[in-house]
Amino acid sequence: METIDYKFLDEVLEKHDSDGTKIIPIMQQVQEKYRYLPKEALTYIAKKTGLSEAKLYGVATFYSNFSLEGKGKYVLKVCRGTACHVRKSANVLNALYEATGLSDSKSTTDDGLISIEIVSCLGACALSPVVMVNDVVHAAMTPDKAKDLVAELRAEG
């Protein structure tokens, strides 16, 4: 279970005047710190902003960039849009699964280092197939490049 830093939460809330109309930037800052939205943090934010927990969960589940489950330090988003699909992103995804021990039913490594997500489009069709690691796009991926990428991320820790 994640230890919640309530001082941090208070600072984020203070920055946004505990204003419920600013819930998205509040939640973005919390997720940036924890890499997901911990239940205890959402409960605390709801009390401080006067919003219901249901409202916060509604926002968190509506926007795909929010996560209620922990993610790895490195989030690998594998594009499965048309251009990437045609250029064999499935092979890249399978190589990432093989290199990390992950699968479609297990998305984060036990050490919390790497998560894999499948996305519909990353908007980099001309560079396909692509994998985005956090905010960095890796273009023209191949299964070998994917395995090398995982090795680099593990080395960086």
PDB file of N, CA and C in Angstrom, residues 64-141:
ATOM      1  N   SER A  64      -8.690   8.806 -20.143  1.00  0.00           N
ATOM      2  CA  SER A  64      -7.809   7.637 -20.226  1.00  0.00           C
ATOM      3  C   SER A  64      -6.404   7.906 -19.707  1.00  0.00           C
ATOM      4  N   ASN A  65      -6.012   9.148 -19.550  1.00  0.00           N
ATOM      5  CA  ASN A  65      -4.668   9.428 -19.028  1.00  0.00           C
ATOM      6  C   ASN A  65      -4.576   9.233 -17.519  1.00  0.00           C
ATOM      7  N   PHE A  66      -5.708   9.138 -16.854  1.00  0.00           N
ATOM      8  CA  PHE A  66      -5.687   8.865 -15.422  1.00  0.00           C
ATOM      9  C   PHE A  66      -5.721   7.360 -15.200  1.00  0.00           C
ATOM     10  N   SER A  67      -5.077   6.934 -14.128  1.00  0.00           N
ATOM     11  CA  SER A  67      -5.058   5.516 -13.795  1.00  0.00           C
ATOM     12  C   SER A  67      -5.340   5.329 -12.311  1.00  0.00           C
ATOM     13  N   LEU A  68      -6.135   4.335 -12.000  1.00  0.00           N
ATOM     14  CA  LEU A  68      -6.428   3.988 -10.613  1.00  0.00           C
ATOM     15  C   LEU A  68      -5.540   2.845 -10.136  1.00  0.00           C
ATOM     16  N   GLU A  69      -4.695   2.350 -11.024  1.00  0.00           N
ATOM     17  CA  GLU A  69      -3.760   1.275 -10.682  1.00  0.00           C
ATOM     18  C   GLU A  69      -2.333   1.773 -10.876  1.00  0.00           C
ATOM     19  N   GLY A  70      -1.438   1.271 -10.039  1.00  0.00           N
ATOM     20  CA  GLY A  70      -0.048   1.675 -10.129  1.00  0.00           C
ATOM     21  C   GLY A  70       0.569   1.326 -11.471  1.00  0.00           C
ATOM     22  N   LYS A  71       1.440   2.196 -11.928  1.00  0.00           N
ATOM     23  CA  LYS A  71       2.152   1.967 -13.182  1.00  0.00           C
ATOM     24  C   LYS A  71       3.642   1.983 -12.901  1.00  0.00           C
ATOM     25  N   GLY A  72       4.384   1.457 -13.839  1.00  0.00           N
ATOM     26  CA  GLY A  72       5.833   1.420 -13.696  1.00  0.00           C
ATOM     27  C   GLY A  72       6.464   2.788 -13.864  1.00  0.00           C
ATOM     28  N   LYS A  73       7.719   2.852 -13.497  1.00  0.00           N
ATOM     29  CA  LYS A  73       8.481   4.085 -13.694  1.00  0.00           C
ATOM     30  C   LYS A  73       8.505   4.447 -15.172  1.00  0.00           C
ATOM     31  N   TYR A  74       8.592   3.434 -16.021  1.00  0.00           N
ATOM     32  CA  TYR A  74       8.563   3.617 -17.462  1.00  0.00           C
ATOM     33  C   TYR A  74       7.269   3.006 -18.001  1.00  0.00           C
ATOM     34  N   VAL A  75       6.452   3.848 -18.629  1.00  0.00           N
ATOM     35  CA  VAL A  75       5.212   3.371 -19.241  1.00  0.00           C
ATOM     36  C   VAL A  75       5.442   3.323 -20.747  1.00  0.00           C
ATOM     37  N   LEU A  76       5.387   2.116 -21.284  1.00  0.00           N
ATOM     38  CA  LEU A  76       5.580   1.906 -22.710  1.00  0.00           C
ATOM     39  C   LEU A  76       4.214   1.809 -23.365  1.00  0.00           C
ATOM     40  N   LYS A  77       3.893   2.805 -24.180  1.00  0.00           N
ATOM     41  CA  LYS A  77       2.630   2.804 -24.905  1.00  0.00           C
ATOM     42  C   LYS A  77       2.906   2.300 -26.312  1.00  0.00           C
ATOM     43  N   VAL A  78       2.287   1.192 -26.639  1.00  0.00           N
ATOM     44  CA  VAL A  78       2.484   0.571 -27.944  1.00  0.00           C
ATOM     45  C   VAL A  78       1.294   0.938 -28.827  1.00  0.00           C
ATOM     46  N   CYS A  79       1.590   1.614 -29.929  1.00  0.00           N
ATOM     47  CA  CYS A  79       0.535   2.039 -30.834  1.00  0.00           C
ATOM     48  C   CYS A  79       0.047   0.856 -31.658  1.00  0.00           C
ATOM     49  N   ARG A  80      -1.287   0.719 -31.705  1.00  0.00           N
ATOM     50  CA  ARG A  80      -1.898  -0.340 -32.510  1.00  0.00           C
ATOM     51  C   ARG A  80      -2.850   0.259 -33.541  1.00  0.00           C
ATOM     52  N   GLY A  81      -2.622   1.561 -33.856  1.00  0.00           N
ATOM     53  CA  GLY A  81      -3.414   2.207 -34.903  1.00  0.00           C
ATOM     54  C   GLY A  81      -3.139   1.564 -36.249  1.00  0.00           C
ATOM     55  N   THR A  82      -3.893   1.992 -37.250  1.00  0.00           N
ATOM     56  CA  THR A  82      -3.819   1.360 -38.569  1.00  0.00           C
ATOM     57  C   THR A  82      -2.402   1.340 -39.140  1.00  0.00           C
ATOM     58  N   ALA A  83      -1.735   2.483 -39.161  1.00  0.00           N
ATOM     59  CA  ALA A  83      -0.387   2.541 -39.748  1.00  0.00           C
ATOM     60  C   ALA A  83       0.577   1.620 -39.002  1.00  0.00           C
ATOM     61  N   CYS A  84       0.504   1.645 -37.676  1.00  0.00           N
ATOM     62  CA  CYS A  84       1.394   0.787 -36.887  1.00  0.00           C
ATOM     63  C   CYS A  84       1.029  -0.687 -37.050  1.00  0.00           C
ATOM     64  N   HIS A  85      -0.262  -0.955 -37.097  1.00  0.00           N
ATOM     65  CA  HIS A  85      -0.719  -2.340 -37.277  1.00  0.00           C
ATOM     66  C   HIS A  85      -0.188  -2.911 -38.595  1.00  0.00           C
ATOM     67  N   VAL A  86      -0.330  -2.140 -39.660  1.00  0.00           N
ATOM     68  CA  VAL A  86       0.123  -2.589 -40.979  1.00  0.00           C
ATOM     69  C   VAL A  86       1.629  -2.819 -40.987  1.00  0.00           C
ATOM     70  N   ARG A  87       2.338  -2.027 -40.185  1.00  0.00           N
ATOM     71  CA  ARG A  87       3.798  -2.160 -40.133  1.00  0.00           C
ATOM     72  C   ARG A  87       4.252  -3.068 -38.992  1.00  0.00           C
ATOM     73  N   LYS A  88       3.362  -3.935 -38.566  1.00  0.00           N
ATOM     74  CA  LYS A  88       3.673  -5.046 -37.658  1.00  0.00           C
ATOM     75  C   LYS A  88       3.991  -4.647 -36.214  1.00  0.00           C
ATOM     76  N   SER A  89       3.189  -3.747 -35.667  1.00  0.00           N
ATOM     77  CA  SER A  89       3.385  -3.397 -34.258  1.00  0.00           C
ATOM     78  C   SER A  89       3.060  -4.573 -33.336  1.00  0.00           C
ATOM     79  N   ALA A  90       2.286  -5.541 -33.824  1.00  0.00           N
ATOM     80  CA  ALA A  90       1.999  -6.730 -33.010  1.00  0.00           C
ATOM     81  C   ALA A  90       3.293  -7.473 -32.692  1.00  0.00           C
ATOM     82  N   ASN A  91       4.208  -7.517 -33.634  1.00  0.00           N
ATOM     83  CA  ASN A  91       5.493  -8.178 -33.399  1.00  0.00           C
ATOM     84  C   ASN A  91       6.317  -7.422 -32.364  1.00  0.00           C
ATOM     85  N   VAL A  92       6.223  -6.083 -32.411  1.00  0.00           N
ATOM     86  CA  VAL A  92       6.922  -5.246 -31.439  1.00  0.00           C
ATOM     87  C   VAL A  92       6.330  -5.491 -30.047  1.00  0.00           C
ATOM     88  N   LEU A  93       5.014  -5.508 -29.972  1.00  0.00           N
ATOM     89  CA  LEU A  93       4.339  -5.760 -28.693  1.00  0.00           C
ATOM     90  C   LEU A  93       4.742  -7.121 -28.134  1.00  0.00           C
ATOM     91  N   ASN A  94       4.750  -8.135 -28.958  1.00  0.00           N
ATOM     92  CA  ASN A  94       5.138  -9.475 -28.498  1.00  0.00           C
ATOM     93  C   ASN A  94       6.585  -9.501 -28.012  1.00  0.00           C
ATOM     94  N   ALA A  95       7.462  -8.761 -28.678  1.00  0.00           N
ATOM     95  CA  ALA A  95       8.867  -8.690 -28.245  1.00  0.00           C
ATOM     96  C   ALA A  95       8.964  -7.989 -26.889  1.00  0.00           C
ATOM     97  N   LEU A  96       8.168  -6.938 -26.693  1.00  0.00           N
ATOM     98  CA  LEU A  96       8.155  -6.253 -25.393  1.00  0.00           C
ATOM     99  C   LEU A  96       7.636  -7.180 -24.300  1.00  0.00           C
ATOM    100  N   TYR A  97       6.581  -7.909 -24.593  1.00  0.00           N
ATOM    101  CA  TYR A  97       6.055  -8.874 -23.621  1.00  0.00           C
ATOM    102  C   TYR A  97       7.119  -9.913 -23.272  1.00  0.00           C
ATOM    103  N   GLU A  98       7.800 -10.419 -24.281  1.00  0.00           N
ATOM    104  CA  GLU A  98       8.837 -11.433 -24.065  1.00  0.00           C
ATOM    105  C   GLU A  98       9.988 -10.875 -23.220  1.00  0.00           C
ATOM    106  N   ALA A  99      10.405  -9.638 -23.515  1.00  0.00           N
ATOM    107  CA  ALA A  99      11.553  -9.040 -22.817  1.00  0.00           C
ATOM    108  C   ALA A  99      11.234  -8.656 -21.374  1.00  0.00           C
ATOM    109  N   THR A 100       9.952  -8.409 -21.095  1.00  0.00           N
ATOM    110  CA  THR A 100       9.569  -7.948 -19.755  1.00  0.00           C
ATOM    111  C   THR A 100       8.879  -9.012 -18.913  1.00  0.00           C
ATOM    112  N   GLY A 101       8.401 -10.079 -19.554  1.00  0.00           N
ATOM    113  CA  GLY A 101       7.628 -11.085 -18.830  1.00  0.00           C
ATOM    114  C   GLY A 101       6.186 -10.647 -18.616  1.00  0.00           C
ATOM    115  N   LEU A 102       5.764  -9.584 -19.287  1.00  0.00           N
ATOM    116  CA  LEU A 102       4.395  -9.095 -19.140  1.00  0.00           C
ATOM    117  C   LEU A 102       3.496  -9.719 -20.195  1.00  0.00           C
ATOM    118  N   SER A 103       2.203  -9.453 -20.087  1.00  0.00           N
ATOM    119  CA  SER A 103       1.222  -9.988 -21.033  1.00  0.00           C
ATOM    120  C   SER A 103       0.002  -9.078 -21.032  1.00  0.00           C
ATOM    121  N   ASP A 104      -0.987  -9.447 -21.831  1.00  0.00           N
ATOM    122  CA  ASP A 104      -2.199  -8.631 -21.852  1.00  0.00           C
ATOM    123  C   ASP A 104      -2.956  -8.700 -20.529  1.00  0.00           C
ATOM    124  N   SER A 105      -2.657  -9.679 -19.693  1.00  0.00           N
ATOM    125  CA  SER A 105      -3.322  -9.775 -18.391  1.00  0.00           C
ATOM    126  C   SER A 105      -2.457  -9.269 -17.230  1.00  0.00           C
ATOM    127  N   LYS A 106      -1.191  -8.989 -17.495  1.00  0.00           N
ATOM    128  CA  LYS A 106      -0.295  -8.427 -16.473  1.00  0.00           C
ATOM    129  C   LYS A 106       0.473  -7.293 -17.114  1.00  0.00           C
ATOM    130  N   SER A 107       0.174  -6.054 -16.700  1.00  0.00           N
ATOM    131  CA  SER A 107       0.713  -4.898 -17.411  1.00  0.00           C
ATOM    132  C   SER A 107       1.916  -4.229 -16.751  1.00  0.00           C
ATOM    133  N   THR A 108       2.250  -4.584 -15.510  1.00  0.00           N
ATOM    134  CA  THR A 108       3.374  -3.949 -14.819  1.00  0.00           C
ATOM    135  C   THR A 108       4.288  -5.001 -14.216  1.00  0.00           C
ATOM    136  N   THR A 109       5.598  -4.793 -14.378  1.00  0.00           N
ATOM    137  CA  THR A 109       6.571  -5.734 -13.822  1.00  0.00           C
ATOM    138  C   THR A 109       6.512  -5.716 -12.297  1.00  0.00           C
ATOM    139  N   ASP A 110       6.890  -6.818 -11.687  1.00  0.00           N
ATOM    140  CA  ASP A 110       6.835  -6.944 -10.226  1.00  0.00           C
ATOM    141  C   ASP A 110       7.706  -5.912  -9.520  1.00  0.00           C
ATOM    142  N   ASP A 111       8.794  -5.497 -10.181  1.00  0.00           N
ATOM    143  CA  ASP A 111       9.672  -4.503  -9.562  1.00  0.00           C
ATOM    144  C   ASP A 111       9.175  -3.070  -9.755  1.00  0.00           C
ATOM    145  N   GLY A 112       8.042  -2.899 -10.457  1.00  0.00           N
ATOM    146  CA  GLY A 112       7.470  -1.571 -10.655  1.00  0.00           C
ATOM    147  C   GLY A 112       8.245  -0.702 -11.631  1.00  0.00           C
ATOM    148  N   LEU A 113       9.106  -1.313 -12.427  1.00  0.00           N
ATOM    149  CA  LEU A 113       9.930  -0.527 -13.340  1.00  0.00           C
ATOM    150  C   LEU A 113       9.219  -0.236 -14.668  1.00  0.00           C
ATOM    151  N   ILE A 114       8.541  -1.238 -15.221  1.00  0.00           N
ATOM    152  CA  ILE A 114       7.988  -1.105 -16.572  1.00  0.00           C
ATOM    153  C   ILE A 114       6.521  -1.504 -16.596  1.00  0.00           C
ATOM    154  N   SER A 115       5.734  -0.675 -17.290  1.00  0.00           N
ATOM    155  CA  SER A 115       4.346  -1.000 -17.609  1.00  0.00           C
ATOM    156  C   SER A 115       4.193  -0.940 -19.120  1.00  0.00           C
ATOM    157  N   ILE A 116       3.323  -1.782 -19.642  1.00  0.00           N
ATOM    158  CA  ILE A 116       3.016  -1.758 -21.071  1.00  0.00           C
ATOM    159  C   ILE A 116       1.533  -1.487 -21.241  1.00  0.00           C
ATOM    160  N   GLU A 117       1.230  -0.522 -22.108  1.00  0.00           N
ATOM    161  CA  GLU A 117      -0.145  -0.196 -22.447  1.00  0.00           C
ATOM    162  C   GLU A 117      -0.293  -0.247 -23.958  1.00  0.00           C
ATOM    163  N   ILE A 118      -1.438  -0.713 -24.406  1.00  0.00           N
ATOM    164  CA  ILE A 118      -1.752  -0.706 -25.831  1.00  0.00           C
ATOM    165  C   ILE A 118      -2.674   0.489 -26.066  1.00  0.00           C
ATOM    166  N   VAL A 119      -2.327   1.322 -27.041  1.00  0.00           N
ATOM    167  CA  VAL A 119      -3.133   2.501 -27.341  1.00  0.00           C
ATOM    168  C   VAL A 119      -3.580   2.459 -28.800  1.00  0.00           C
ATOM    169  N   SER A 120      -4.665   3.149 -29.070  1.00  0.00           N
ATOM    170  CA  SER A 120      -5.241   3.149 -30.417  1.00  0.00           C
ATOM    171  C   SER A 120      -4.426   3.960 -31.403  1.00  0.00           C
ATOM    172  N   CYS A 121      -3.864   5.070 -30.953  1.00  0.00           N
ATOM    173  CA  CYS A 121      -3.070   5.905 -31.855  1.00  0.00           C
ATOM    174  C   CYS A 121      -2.230   6.868 -31.039  1.00  0.00           C
ATOM    175  N   LEU A 122      -1.005   7.072 -31.456  1.00  0.00           N
ATOM    176  CA  LEU A 122      -0.124   8.049 -30.815  1.00  0.00           C
ATOM    177  C   LEU A 122       0.096   9.269 -31.710  1.00  0.00           C
ATOM    178  N   GLY A 123      -0.525   9.269 -32.885  1.00  0.00           N
ATOM    179  CA  GLY A 123      -0.413  10.419 -33.775  1.00  0.00           C
ATOM    180  C   GLY A 123       0.941  10.559 -34.437  1.00  0.00           C
ATOM    181  N   ALA A 124       1.640   9.462 -34.577  1.00  0.00           N
ATOM    182  CA  ALA A 124       2.963   9.493 -35.209  1.00  0.00           C
ATOM    183  C   ALA A 124       3.000   8.475 -36.340  1.00  0.00           C
ATOM    184  N   CYS A 125       1.957   8.483 -37.145  1.00  0.00           N
ATOM    185  CA  CYS A 125       1.779   7.458 -38.174  1.00  0.00           C
ATOM    186  C   CYS A 125       2.943   7.376 -39.155  1.00  0.00           C
ATOM    187  N   ALA A 126       3.522   8.515 -39.502  1.00  0.00           N
ATOM    188  CA  ALA A 126       4.634   8.522 -40.456  1.00  0.00           C
ATOM    189  C   ALA A 126       5.877   7.848 -39.889  1.00  0.00           C
ATOM    190  N   LEU A 127       5.929   7.706 -38.558  1.00  0.00           N
ATOM    191  CA  LEU A 127       7.090   7.117 -37.893  1.00  0.00           C
ATOM    192  C   LEU A 127       6.858   5.657 -37.493  1.00  0.00           C
ATOM    193  N   SER A 128       5.737   5.100 -37.905  1.00  0.00           N
ATOM    194  CA  SER A 128       5.308   3.797 -37.409  1.00  0.00           C
ATOM    195  C   SER A 128       6.234   2.658 -37.816  1.00  0.00           C
ATOM    196  N   PRO A 129       6.193   1.598 -37.008  1.00  0.00           N
ATOM    197  CA  PRO A 129       5.479   1.475 -35.741  1.00  0.00           C
ATOM    198  C   PRO A 129       6.214   2.220 -34.621  1.00  0.00           C
ATOM    199  N   VAL A 130       5.442   2.764 -33.705  1.00  0.00           N
ATOM    200  CA  VAL A 130       6.037   3.551 -32.624  1.00  0.00           C
ATOM    201  C   VAL A 130       5.681   2.998 -31.254  1.00  0.00           C
ATOM    202  N   VAL A 131       6.598   3.256 -30.336  1.00  0.00           N
ATOM    203  CA  VAL A 131       6.395   2.986 -28.912  1.00  0.00           C
ATOM    204  C   VAL A 131       6.773   4.275 -28.196  1.00  0.00           C
ATOM    205  N   MET A 132       5.907   4.727 -27.311  1.00  0.00           N
ATOM    206  CA  MET A 132       6.213   5.922 -26.529  1.00  0.00           C
ATOM    207  C   MET A 132       6.601   5.475 -25.131  1.00  0.00           C
ATOM    208  N   VAL A 133       7.749   5.933 -24.667  1.00  0.00           N
ATOM    209  CA  VAL A 133       8.196   5.657 -23.307  1.00  0.00           C
ATOM    210  C   VAL A 133       8.046   6.959 -22.539  1.00  0.00           C
ATOM    211  N   ASN A 134       7.093   6.972 -21.606  1.00  0.00           N
ATOM    212  CA  ASN A 134       6.695   8.181 -20.904  1.00  0.00           C
ATOM    213  C   ASN A 134       6.333   9.226 -21.963  1.00  0.00           C
ATOM    214  N   ASP A 135       7.133  10.225 -22.221  1.00  0.00           N
ATOM    215  CA  ASP A 135       6.783  11.235 -23.228  1.00  0.00           C
ATOM    216  C   ASP A 135       7.706  11.216 -24.434  1.00  0.00           C
ATOM    217  N   VAL A 136       8.506  10.174 -24.593  1.00  0.00           N
ATOM    218  CA  VAL A 136       9.474  10.109 -25.688  1.00  0.00           C
ATOM    219  C   VAL A 136       9.029   9.060 -26.706  1.00  0.00           C
ATOM    220  N   VAL A 137       8.914   9.494 -27.970  1.00  0.00           N
ATOM    221  CA  VAL A 137       8.500   8.593 -29.043  1.00  0.00           C
ATOM    222  C   VAL A 137       9.721   7.874 -29.602  1.00  0.00           C
ATOM    223  N   HIS A 138       9.584   6.562 -29.736  1.00  0.00           N
ATOM    224  CA  HIS A 138      10.624   5.734 -30.364  1.00  0.00           C
ATOM    225  C   HIS A 138      10.037   5.234 -31.680  1.00  0.00           C
ATOM    226  N   ALA A 139      10.627   5.702 -32.779  1.00  0.00           N
ATOM    227  CA  ALA A 139      10.081   5.459 -34.110  1.00  0.00           C
ATOM    228  C   ALA A 139      10.678   4.222 -34.761  1.00  0.00           C
ATOM    229  N   ALA A 140       9.971   3.756 -35.793  1.00  0.00           N
ATOM    230  CA  ALA A 140      10.426   2.642 -36.632  1.00  0.00           C
ATOM    231  C   ALA A 140      10.887   1.458 -35.781  1.00  0.00           C
ATOM    232  N   MET A 141      10.064   1.102 -34.810  1.00  0.00           N
ATOM    233  CA  MET A 141      10.426   0.013 -33.900  1.00  0.00           C
ATOM    234  C   MET A 141      10.381  -1.336 -34.604  1.00  0.00           C
TER     235      MET A 141
END
